Amino acid sequence: MIDSVLAAVLMGLFPLRNGGHGFESLEPMRIAVASPHVEAERRKIDQSAIKNLSASGVLIVDLQSGQRLHEYASAIPRPMASLTKLMTGLLIAENHALDEWVTIPQHIGNVVGNTAFLPPGGIFTVGDLLSALLVQSGNDAAYTLALFHSGSETKFVEEMNMRA
Protein backbone atom coordinates (compact mmCIF):
# COMPACT_ATOMS: atom_id res chain seq x y z
CA MET A 1 0.00 0.00 0.00
CA ILE A 2 2.76 2.45 0.95
CA ASP A 3 4.58 1.65 -2.30
CA SER A 4 1.44 2.50 -4.34
CA VAL A 5 0.96 5.85 -2.58
CA LEU A 6 4.64 6.71 -2.94
CA ALA A 7 4.55 5.82 -6.63
CA ALA A 8 1.47 7.99 -7.13
CA VAL A 9 3.15 10.92 -5.39
CA LEU A 10 6.38 10.48 -7.31
CA MET A 11 4.57 10.32 -10.63
CA GLY A 12 3.01 13.71 -9.90
CA LEU A 13 -0.52 12.56 -9.26
CA PHE A 14 -0.54 14.37 -5.92
CA PRO A 15 1.12 17.77 -5.56
CA LEU A 16 3.78 18.02 -2.90
CA ARG A 17 4.26 21.19 -0.90
CA ASN A 18 7.62 22.90 -0.81
CA GLY A 19 9.48 21.07 1.93
CA GLY A 20 11.03 22.96 4.81
CA HIS A 21 8.67 25.91 4.41
CA GLY A 22 5.64 24.45 6.11
CA PHE A 23 2.40 25.20 4.33
CA GLU A 24 2.90 28.98 4.00
CA SER A 25 3.51 28.55 0.28
CA LEU A 26 0.62 27.25 -1.76
CA GLU A 27 2.89 26.68 -4.75
CA PRO A 28 2.69 22.96 -5.62
CA MET A 29 5.92 21.18 -6.43
CA ARG A 30 5.70 18.21 -8.77
CA ILE A 31 8.32 15.56 -9.24
CA ALA A 32 8.55 14.07 -12.71
CA VAL A 33 9.78 10.51 -12.92
CA ALA A 34 11.20 9.47 -16.25
CA SER A 35 10.63 6.06 -17.74
CA PRO A 36 13.61 3.68 -18.05
CA HIS A 37 13.68 4.48 -21.79
CA VAL A 38 14.12 8.20 -21.10
CA GLU A 39 16.77 7.57 -18.45
CA ALA A 40 18.72 5.45 -20.95
CA GLU A 41 18.50 8.25 -23.52
CA ARG A 42 19.74 10.78 -20.95
CA ARG A 43 22.80 8.63 -20.36
CA LYS A 44 23.47 8.48 -24.12
CA ILE A 45 23.71 12.27 -24.44
CA ASP A 46 27.33 13.20 -24.93
CA GLN A 47 27.98 15.63 -22.08
CA SER A 48 31.11 17.01 -23.74
CA ALA A 49 29.08 17.92 -26.83
CA ILE A 50 26.56 19.75 -24.65
CA LYS A 51 29.32 21.70 -22.90
CA ASN A 52 30.63 22.84 -26.31
CA LEU A 53 27.29 24.26 -27.47
CA SER A 54 27.41 27.99 -28.05
CA ALA A 55 23.62 28.43 -28.13
CA SER A 56 21.99 30.79 -25.65
CA GLY A 57 19.53 28.03 -24.79
CA VAL A 58 19.16 24.30 -25.32
CA LEU A 59 16.22 21.91 -25.19
CA ILE A 60 16.64 18.22 -26.00
CA VAL A 61 13.37 16.26 -25.94
CA ASP A 62 12.68 12.55 -26.26
CA LEU A 63 10.24 12.49 -29.19
CA GLN A 64 8.67 9.22 -28.08
CA SER A 65 7.69 10.27 -24.58
CA GLY A 66 7.88 14.05 -24.85
CA GLN A 67 10.07 14.21 -21.76
CA ARG A 68 12.95 16.65 -21.59
CA LEU A 69 16.35 14.98 -21.62
CA HIS A 70 18.44 18.12 -21.20
CA GLU A 71 17.77 21.83 -21.08
CA TYR A 72 19.54 25.05 -20.38
CA ALA A 73 17.81 28.46 -20.40
CA SER A 74 15.03 26.95 -22.52
CA ALA A 75 12.21 29.04 -21.04
CA ILE A 76 13.70 32.40 -22.04
CA PRO A 77 11.58 33.98 -24.81
CA ARG A 78 13.59 34.76 -27.93
CA PRO A 79 12.68 36.77 -31.02
CA MET A 80 11.65 34.72 -34.04
CA ALA A 81 12.71 37.32 -36.59
CA SER A 82 15.66 35.43 -38.10
CA LEU A 83 13.76 32.15 -38.35
CA THR A 84 10.85 33.98 -39.97
CA LYS A 85 13.21 35.60 -42.46
CA LEU A 86 14.71 32.23 -43.36
CA MET A 87 11.23 30.79 -43.92
CA THR A 88 10.33 33.86 -46.01
CA GLY A 89 13.43 33.32 -48.13
CA LEU A 90 12.60 29.64 -48.56
CA LEU A 91 9.01 30.27 -49.69
CA ILE A 92 10.09 32.99 -52.11
CA ALA A 93 12.97 30.92 -53.56
CA GLU A 94 10.67 27.92 -54.03
CA ASN A 95 7.95 29.90 -55.80
CA HIS A 96 9.56 32.78 -57.68
CA ALA A 97 12.33 33.42 -60.19
CA LEU A 98 15.17 35.65 -59.02
CA ASP A 99 14.64 38.00 -61.99
CA GLU A 100 10.96 38.78 -61.23
CA TRP A 101 10.33 42.48 -60.58
CA VAL A 102 8.76 43.64 -57.32
CA THR A 103 7.48 47.11 -56.42
CA ILE A 104 8.12 48.34 -52.88
CA PRO A 105 4.82 49.28 -51.13
CA GLN A 106 4.18 52.98 -50.48
CA HIS A 107 3.73 52.37 -46.74
CA ILE A 108 7.10 50.58 -46.35
CA GLY A 109 8.30 53.30 -43.97
CA ASN A 110 6.00 51.88 -41.28
CA VAL A 111 8.12 48.71 -40.98
CA VAL A 112 10.12 48.67 -37.73
CA GLY A 113 13.37 46.98 -36.73
CA ASN A 114 16.24 46.21 -39.09
CA THR A 115 15.63 47.63 -42.54
CA ALA A 116 17.44 47.79 -45.86
CA PHE A 117 15.99 51.29 -46.35
CA LEU A 118 13.98 50.31 -49.42
CA PRO A 119 12.43 53.37 -51.08
CA PRO A 120 8.62 53.45 -51.39
CA GLY A 121 7.63 52.77 -55.00
CA GLY A 122 11.11 51.47 -55.87
CA ILE A 123 11.38 48.45 -58.17
CA PHE A 124 13.77 45.60 -57.40
CA THR A 125 14.23 42.00 -58.48
CA VAL A 126 13.30 39.12 -56.20
CA GLY A 127 17.02 38.29 -56.05
CA ASP A 128 17.87 41.81 -54.84
CA LEU A 129 15.17 41.64 -52.19
CA LEU A 130 16.34 38.20 -51.06
CA SER A 131 19.83 39.68 -50.59
CA ALA A 132 18.37 42.55 -48.55
CA LEU A 133 16.39 40.00 -46.54
CA LEU A 134 19.13 37.47 -45.87
CA VAL A 135 22.29 39.60 -45.84
CA GLN A 136 21.05 42.85 -44.33
CA SER A 137 18.26 41.18 -42.32
CA GLY A 138 15.84 43.75 -43.72
CA ASN A 139 12.34 43.58 -42.28
CA ASP A 140 11.22 45.86 -45.11
CA ALA A 141 12.46 43.30 -47.66
CA ALA A 142 10.63 40.50 -45.80
CA TYR A 143 7.42 42.51 -45.71
CA THR A 144 7.68 43.43 -49.40
CA LEU A 145 8.29 39.82 -50.44
CA ALA A 146 5.42 38.58 -48.26
CA LEU A 147 3.00 41.03 -49.90
CA PHE A 148 4.36 40.20 -53.35
CA HIS A 149 3.89 36.47 -52.80
CA SER A 150 0.60 36.31 -50.89
CA GLY A 151 -1.05 39.71 -51.11
CA SER A 152 -1.26 40.10 -47.32
CA GLU A 153 0.89 39.55 -44.28
CA THR A 154 -1.75 37.29 -42.69
CA LYS A 155 -1.99 35.02 -45.73
CA PHE A 156 1.79 34.80 -45.95
CA VAL A 157 2.03 33.74 -42.28
CA GLU A 158 -0.54 31.01 -42.98
CA GLU A 159 1.56 29.81 -45.93
CA MET A 160 4.74 29.80 -43.80
CA ASN A 161 2.99 27.75 -41.14
CA MET A 162 1.69 25.28 -43.73
CA ARG A 163 5.18 24.95 -45.22
CA ALA A 164 6.77 24.47 -41.79
XYZ file of C-alpha atoms in Angstrom:
164
model
C 0.000 0.000 0.000
C 2.765 2.453 0.954
C 4.576 1.652 -2.299
C 1.444 2.500 -4.335
C 0.957 5.847 -2.583
C 4.639 6.710 -2.942
C 4.555 5.819 -6.628
C 1.468 7.991 -7.132
C 3.146 10.925 -5.387
C 6.382 10.477 -7.311
C 4.573 10.324 -10.630
C 3.012 13.713 -9.899
C -0.516 12.564 -9.258
C -0.539 14.370 -5.923
C 1.123 17.775 -5.564
C 3.776 18.016 -2.904
C 4.256 21.191 -0.904
C 7.618 22.902 -0.811
C 9.476 21.074 1.926
C 11.031 22.963 4.807
C 8.672 25.914 4.409
C 5.636 24.448 6.109
C 2.395 25.195 4.333
C 2.899 28.976 3.997
C 3.514 28.551 0.276
C 0.618 27.249 -1.756
C 2.886 26.675 -4.751
C 2.690 22.960 -5.618
C 5.916 21.177 -6.434
C 5.698 18.208 -8.774
C 8.319 15.555 -9.236
C 8.555 14.070 -12.707
C 9.776 10.511 -12.920
C 11.205 9.469 -16.252
C 10.626 6.064 -17.742
C 13.610 3.685 -18.048
C 13.683 4.478 -21.792
C 14.124 8.201 -21.104
C 16.770 7.574 -18.446
C 18.720 5.450 -20.949
C 18.498 8.249 -23.516
C 19.738 10.784 -20.947
C 22.799 8.631 -20.356
C 23.467 8.477 -24.116
C 23.714 12.271 -24.443
C 27.334 13.202 -24.928
C 27.983 15.634 -22.078
C 31.113 17.007 -23.743
C 29.075 17.923 -26.831
C 26.556 19.747 -24.649
C 29.319 21.701 -22.897
C 30.626 22.838 -26.307
C 27.290 24.257 -27.470
C 27.405 27.988 -28.055
C 23.622 28.431 -28.127
C 21.988 30.789 -25.651
C 19.526 28.031 -24.787
C 19.161 24.298 -25.321
C 16.217 21.912 -25.191
C 16.636 18.217 -26.005
C 13.372 16.262 -25.937
C 12.681 12.549 -26.261
C 10.241 12.488 -29.193
C 8.665 9.221 -28.078
C 7.690 10.265 -24.579
C 7.875 14.047 -24.853
C 10.067 14.206 -21.759
C 12.951 16.652 -21.595
C 16.352 14.978 -21.623
C 18.439 18.121 -21.196
C 17.770 21.834 -21.082
C 19.541 25.054 -20.377
C 17.808 28.464 -20.405
C 15.030 26.946 -22.522
C 12.210 29.043 -21.044
C 13.697 32.402 -22.038
C 11.584 33.984 -24.806
C 13.592 34.761 -27.933
C 12.678 36.770 -31.019
C 11.653 34.719 -34.042
C 12.706 37.320 -36.595
C 15.656 35.433 -38.099
C 13.757 32.155 -38.354
C 10.853 33.981 -39.965
C 13.211 35.602 -42.459
C 14.706 32.229 -43.358
C 11.232 30.789 -43.919
C 10.333 33.856 -46.006
C 13.426 33.317 -48.135
C 12.596 29.637 -48.559
C 9.014 30.266 -49.685
C 10.092 32.985 -52.110
C 12.966 30.921 -53.563
C 10.666 27.918 -54.028
C 7.951 29.900 -55.796
C 9.557 32.782 -57.684
C 12.327 33.416 -60.190
C 15.168 35.652 -59.022
C 14.636 38.001 -61.988
C 10.962 38.779 -61.230
C 10.327 42.482 -60.585
C 8.760 43.642 -57.323
C 7.481 47.114 -56.420
C 8.118 48.337 -52.884
C 4.823 49.281 -51.129
C 4.184 52.980 -50.480
C 3.728 52.375 -46.737
C 7.096 50.581 -46.352
C 8.303 53.296 -43.968
C 5.998 51.880 -41.280
C 8.116 48.707 -40.977
C 10.116 48.672 -37.730
C 13.369 46.982 -36.731
C 16.244 46.213 -39.085
C 15.627 47.628 -42.536
C 17.441 47.789 -45.861
C 15.988 51.293 -46.348
C 13.983 50.305 -49.417
C 12.434 53.366 -51.077
C 8.621 53.455 -51.390
C 7.632 52.765 -54.996
C 11.108 51.468 -55.871
C 11.378 48.455 -58.172
C 13.767 45.600 -57.396
C 14.226 42.000 -58.475
C 13.303 39.119 -56.202
C 17.023 38.290 -56.050
C 17.873 41.814 -54.844
C 15.168 41.643 -52.187
C 16.343 38.197 -51.056
C 19.826 39.678 -50.594
C 18.365 42.545 -48.550
C 16.386 39.998 -46.543
C 19.127 37.466 -45.872
C 22.289 39.596 -45.836
C 21.047 42.853 -44.327
C 18.257 41.176 -42.323
C 15.843 43.751 -43.717
C 12.345 43.584 -42.285
C 11.222 45.857 -45.114
C 12.457 43.298 -47.658
C 10.629 40.501 -45.801
C 7.415 42.508 -45.708
C 7.677 43.430 -49.402
C 8.294 39.816 -50.439
C 5.423 38.585 -48.261
C 3.004 41.031 -49.897
C 4.364 40.202 -53.348
C 3.894 36.474 -52.796
C 0.605 36.309 -50.891
C -1.052 39.710 -51.107
C -1.256 40.099 -47.318
C 0.888 39.546 -44.282
C -1.754 37.289 -42.693
C -1.993 35.021 -45.728
C 1.793 34.800 -45.946
C 2.027 33.742 -42.278
C -0.537 31.015 -42.976
C 1.560 29.808 -45.925
C 4.739 29.797 -43.802
C 2.988 27.748 -41.139
C 1.693 25.281 -43.726
C 5.181 24.950 -45.222
C 6.769 24.468 -41.793
